[in-house]
């Protein structure tokens, strides 16, 4: 019998992941959803108070420390939502938020006010019809990005229905799904789910969210292989998190693990201004230094794009430190060792 996910403070206590006196954590649980799959729980070392997997999924009293700069909708989805379930921020692509449930609940989630059992639920019925109609009515939409929540928690039947509806929209050429499922619940990536993904008859991408190399277990890599072997392209997304992956060795190992698994590193996100997440955030300058160090440490195949979502809904900005600057006689270029070199004007 498959083990069930941990969804309450009592279950976390029984698993040894929180102490016997967990009153403070109970207060966190009343505000934000808890969810840890057996696969992720098995990776946690209960004896390590700074275990990087536990930091991502086990609630912490620090989550009740809400700062003035934090926002319930930190990247401004609502400002660009013409109908329920759609976010149309960029001209050629939309988010389709099909479900607001996840297999795990990240303690740093930028949609933490919207996801979970008490969140916005699933897009269905008239609301789903209206969202699909919006996509069909806007010929400039080239890509549909299924997100939420985690779209791969949907049953193959529901997922196939959505993909089939997208198949009928000629101007949509790409369907991308953002998910943690291949790592946190790899057995879910089975023939039925893969068939559902193929139902759109479009080019399908799956963006795997993982933040630490330990998340790419043998089972996770096998699940990703099933997707890639079925013709589904995989890219990665990672959030830069204090205490989890904010060092060159960990971040480099994670990016190499992606590439070994046939996943192209895509986005490295600066953490968003979500409520109760200040303990995860590092400065932009610290992030830029890490990304610069990666440039001279690991293969070009392993380099993600370091981005920040501008608060208020203004989109992403690439924030890696520039390695070239203008001078009176051309440009000054910095190499990966910090050496400076002149480059002539063109």
XYZ file of C-alpha atoms in Angstrom:
346
model
C 0.000 0.000 0.000
C 1.342 3.404 -0.973
C 2.214 5.674 1.942
C 0.067 8.777 2.297
C 1.396 12.330 2.291
C 1.874 14.222 5.542
C -0.753 16.964 5.750
C -1.063 17.912 9.423
C 1.129 18.941 12.322
C 0.170 15.718 14.095
C 1.453 13.641 11.191
C 4.651 15.686 11.102
C 5.068 15.100 14.830
C 4.523 11.354 14.430
C 7.140 11.300 11.668
C 9.639 13.078 13.903
C 9.734 16.185 11.703
C 8.513 18.611 14.388
C 9.034 18.529 18.119
C 6.478 17.296 20.669
C 5.533 20.865 21.585
C 4.423 22.214 18.221
C 1.980 24.936 19.223
C 3.755 27.586 17.171
C 3.720 25.358 14.101
C -0.011 24.784 14.629
C -0.468 28.536 14.201
C 1.392 28.356 10.873
C -0.768 25.415 9.783
C -3.917 27.421 10.424
C -2.679 30.008 7.925
C -0.843 27.990 5.246
C -1.330 24.492 3.798
C 0.965 21.588 4.727
C 1.862 18.779 2.359
C 4.896 16.514 2.135
C 4.898 13.413 -0.050
C 6.448 10.202 1.330
C 9.229 10.563 -1.250
C 10.243 13.963 0.108
C 9.750 12.990 3.762
C 12.151 10.079 3.218
C 14.885 12.511 2.143
C 14.728 14.548 5.361
C 17.279 13.988 8.106
C 15.285 14.712 11.310
C 18.534 15.137 13.229
C 19.622 18.050 11.030
C 17.842 21.270 12.059
C 18.956 22.880 8.781
C 18.097 19.987 6.478
C 17.525 21.601 3.035
C 14.527 19.413 2.196
C 12.883 20.041 5.561
C 13.410 23.787 5.181
C 11.383 23.696 1.966
C 8.397 21.714 3.256
C 8.199 21.623 7.074
C 6.364 24.663 8.502
C 8.346 27.141 10.582
C 7.203 29.811 13.016
C 9.181 32.333 10.934
C 6.326 32.151 8.404
C 4.197 34.267 10.730
C 6.691 37.137 10.454
C 5.025 39.251 7.785
C 7.025 42.226 6.507
C 5.603 45.513 5.135
C 7.155 44.924 1.705
C 5.512 41.508 1.298
C 2.393 41.024 -0.826
C -0.376 38.432 -0.995
C -0.010 38.506 -4.802
C 3.699 39.292 -5.106
C 4.039 38.952 -8.890
C 0.737 40.653 -9.690
C -1.259 37.828 -11.291
C -4.569 39.499 -10.470
C -3.700 42.637 -12.422
C -3.460 40.576 -15.614
C -6.354 38.147 -15.146
C -9.097 38.974 -17.664
C -11.128 35.864 -16.735
C -10.855 33.329 -13.923
C -7.888 31.004 -14.384
C -6.107 33.107 -17.014
C -3.116 35.386 -16.516
C -2.215 37.254 -19.714
C 0.903 39.235 -18.869
C 2.917 38.794 -22.088
C 1.479 39.138 -25.615
C 2.244 35.627 -26.916
C 1.506 33.450 -23.869
C -0.926 32.963 -21.030
C -0.991 31.103 -17.766
C -3.874 28.669 -17.413
C -4.270 28.065 -13.676
C -6.127 24.768 -13.902
C -5.914 23.753 -10.242
C -4.788 25.302 -6.951
C -3.773 22.086 -5.213
C -0.210 20.753 -4.965
C 1.374 17.419 -3.998
C 3.700 19.365 -1.669
C 3.358 22.844 -0.205
C 6.537 24.891 -0.384
C 7.069 27.178 2.567
C 8.297 29.953 0.213
C 5.469 29.695 -2.350
C 4.548 32.975 -4.043
C 0.946 31.771 -4.417
C 0.659 30.513 -0.838
C -2.403 32.692 -0.201
C -4.252 30.953 -3.077
C -3.247 27.276 -2.976
C -4.191 24.384 -0.723
C -7.399 22.666 0.397
C -8.867 26.044 1.397
C -7.561 27.813 -1.701
C -9.144 28.624 -5.051
C -9.808 24.986 -5.976
C -10.010 23.591 -9.500
C -10.963 25.393 -12.675
C -13.972 23.499 -14.055
C -17.366 23.881 -15.702
C -18.257 27.342 -16.962
C -15.020 28.834 -15.609
C -12.868 26.400 -17.603
C -15.045 26.966 -20.673
C -14.522 30.720 -20.371
C -10.761 30.327 -19.957
C -10.464 28.099 -23.030
C -12.699 30.497 -24.993
C -10.405 33.383 -24.042
C -7.402 31.496 -25.431
C -9.302 30.626 -28.611
C -10.397 34.252 -29.095
C -6.863 35.698 -28.884
C -4.914 34.692 -31.980
C -1.650 36.093 -30.606
C -1.448 33.386 -27.924
C 1.282 31.016 -29.108
C 1.962 29.265 -25.776
C -0.285 28.105 -22.945
C 1.398 27.473 -19.592
C -0.524 25.186 -17.237
C 0.214 26.059 -13.655
C -1.653 26.595 -10.435
C -1.164 24.736 -8.094
C 0.411 21.814 -9.849
C -1.357 20.694 -13.044
C 0.060 17.177 -12.835
C -2.074 16.436 -9.776
C -5.059 16.382 -12.143
C -6.323 12.971 -13.146
C -5.280 11.811 -16.620
C -8.918 12.163 -17.671
C -9.151 15.816 -16.651
C -5.707 16.586 -18.015
C -6.534 14.918 -21.348
C -9.723 16.985 -21.537
C -7.792 20.241 -21.159
C -5.090 19.156 -23.598
C -7.728 18.028 -26.073
C -9.445 21.419 -25.917
C -6.116 23.122 -26.585
C -5.592 20.788 -29.559
C -8.535 22.452 -31.283
C -6.941 25.941 -31.095
C -4.717 26.252 -34.154
C -2.736 29.309 -33.045
C -1.561 27.583 -29.848
C 1.649 25.772 -30.748
C 3.277 25.144 -27.349
C 1.847 23.785 -24.107
C 4.079 24.053 -21.060
C 3.316 22.584 -17.635
C 5.080 23.679 -14.444
C 5.267 20.874 -11.904
C 7.063 19.305 -8.978
C 5.381 15.922 -9.540
C 8.214 14.125 -11.399
C 10.442 14.633 -8.342
C 8.016 14.566 -5.420
C 5.632 11.832 -6.669
C 7.487 10.114 -9.529
C 5.194 7.071 -9.739
C 2.443 9.416 -10.945
C 4.319 9.828 -14.236
C 2.820 6.709 -15.824
C 1.556 5.751 -19.268
C -1.905 7.233 -18.662
C -0.567 10.611 -17.609
C 1.902 10.719 -20.502
C -0.894 9.877 -22.945
C -2.914 12.744 -21.487
C -0.016 15.151 -22.064
C 0.224 14.001 -25.667
C -3.493 14.625 -26.271
C -2.905 18.250 -27.283
C -0.876 17.177 -30.339
C 1.211 20.281 -29.654
C 4.857 20.550 -28.655
C 4.768 19.880 -24.908
C 7.262 21.121 -22.342
C 7.374 20.166 -18.666
C 9.234 22.578 -16.392
C 10.394 20.657 -13.331
C 10.679 22.677 -10.128
C 13.489 21.398 -7.893
C 15.764 23.320 -5.543
C 18.280 20.802 -4.212
C 20.190 17.963 -5.908
C 18.842 15.414 -3.413
C 15.393 15.909 -4.925
C 16.572 14.247 -8.150
C 16.472 10.702 -6.779
C 16.820 7.633 -8.982
C 13.025 7.378 -9.083
C 12.706 11.049 -10.071
C 15.249 10.617 -12.853
C 13.378 7.570 -14.121
C 10.125 9.543 -14.168
C 11.804 12.315 -16.148
C 13.219 9.724 -18.549
C 9.697 8.460 -19.205
C 8.614 11.976 -20.132
C 11.634 12.730 -22.307
C 11.492 9.354 -24.057
C 7.858 10.126 -24.926
C 8.943 13.262 -26.785
C 8.202 15.765 -24.020
C 10.868 18.429 -23.615
C 11.964 19.218 -20.066
C 13.373 22.413 -18.616
C 13.985 23.382 -15.010
C 13.019 26.105 -12.620
C 14.666 26.695 -9.269
C 14.177 29.267 -6.531
C 17.341 30.609 -4.932
C 16.751 29.994 -1.223
C 18.843 30.914 1.795
C 19.973 27.778 3.595
C 18.815 25.473 0.802
C 20.917 26.166 -2.284
C 22.699 29.493 -1.758
C 26.207 28.176 -2.323
C 28.068 27.389 -5.529
C 28.599 23.707 -4.730
C 24.909 22.942 -4.128
C 23.627 25.069 -6.977
C 26.208 23.649 -9.369
C 25.390 20.074 -8.350
C 21.686 20.747 -8.930
C 22.242 22.204 -12.405
C 24.486 19.306 -13.369
C 21.868 16.862 -12.086
C 19.284 18.513 -14.325
C 21.505 18.218 -17.384
C 22.361 14.588 -16.583
C 18.604 13.935 -16.469
C 18.132 15.569 -19.909
C 16.553 18.681 -18.387
C 17.810 22.039 -19.649
C 18.321 24.553 -16.820
C 15.919 27.410 -17.505
C 15.066 29.828 -14.698
C 16.766 30.535 -11.387
C 14.241 32.717 -9.553
C 15.147 35.329 -6.992
C 12.694 34.649 -4.141
C 9.456 36.622 -4.343
C 8.016 38.942 -1.698
C 5.435 36.421 -0.493
C 4.120 36.813 3.074
C 6.186 35.099 5.733
C 9.137 34.203 3.498
C 11.794 36.732 4.554
C 13.892 33.991 6.148
C 14.411 32.468 2.684
C 15.447 35.653 0.924
C 18.986 36.738 0.177
C 20.065 39.976 -1.433
C 20.177 40.492 -5.185
C 23.917 41.147 -4.839
C 24.429 37.777 -3.122
C 22.496 36.079 -5.909
C 24.480 37.862 -8.591
C 27.744 36.759 -6.982
C 26.555 33.138 -6.929
C 25.541 33.218 -10.581
C 28.843 34.827 -11.553
C 30.698 32.076 -9.685
C 28.647 29.421 -11.511
C 29.733 30.904 -14.834
C 33.350 29.928 -14.182
C 32.612 26.647 -12.405
C 30.260 24.528 -14.501
C 29.488 23.875 -18.160
C 27.522 26.330 -20.235
C 24.856 23.649 -20.564
C 24.228 24.050 -16.830
C 23.704 27.819 -16.701
C 20.192 28.995 -15.743
C 18.869 32.499 -16.368
C 18.721 34.411 -13.080
C 15.461 36.374 -12.963
C 13.349 38.478 -10.641
C 9.590 38.880 -10.988
C 8.960 42.595 -10.655
C 6.337 43.197 -7.934
C 3.018 44.475 -9.212
C 2.786 42.305 -12.314
C 5.402 43.925 -14.542
C 7.023 40.659 -15.622
C 10.468 39.140 -15.259
C 13.804 40.939 -15.372
C 17.136 39.213 -15.931
C 19.265 40.272 -12.970
C 22.585 38.482 -13.434
C 25.435 40.935 -12.878
C 26.644 42.285 -16.242
C 30.142 41.251 -17.256
C 30.644 44.102 -19.742
C 30.544 47.880 -19.275
C 31.178 50.790 -21.648
C 34.379 52.832 -21.454
C 35.623 55.882 -23.377
C 37.413 53.633 -25.856
C 35.054 50.678 -26.138
C 34.156 48.230 -23.402
C 35.630 46.648 -20.306
C 34.861 42.926 -19.966
C 35.173 40.875 -16.782
C 36.139 37.208 -17.086
C 34.953 34.454 -14.755
C 38.059 34.868 -12.554
C 37.377 38.582 -12.051
C 40.032 39.727 -14.529
C 39.264 42.847 -16.581
C 39.916 43.120 -20.325
C 39.443 45.878 -22.894
C 37.263 45.270 -25.941
C 37.427 47.699 -28.893
C 34.426 49.660 -30.164
C 32.548 48.179 -33.126
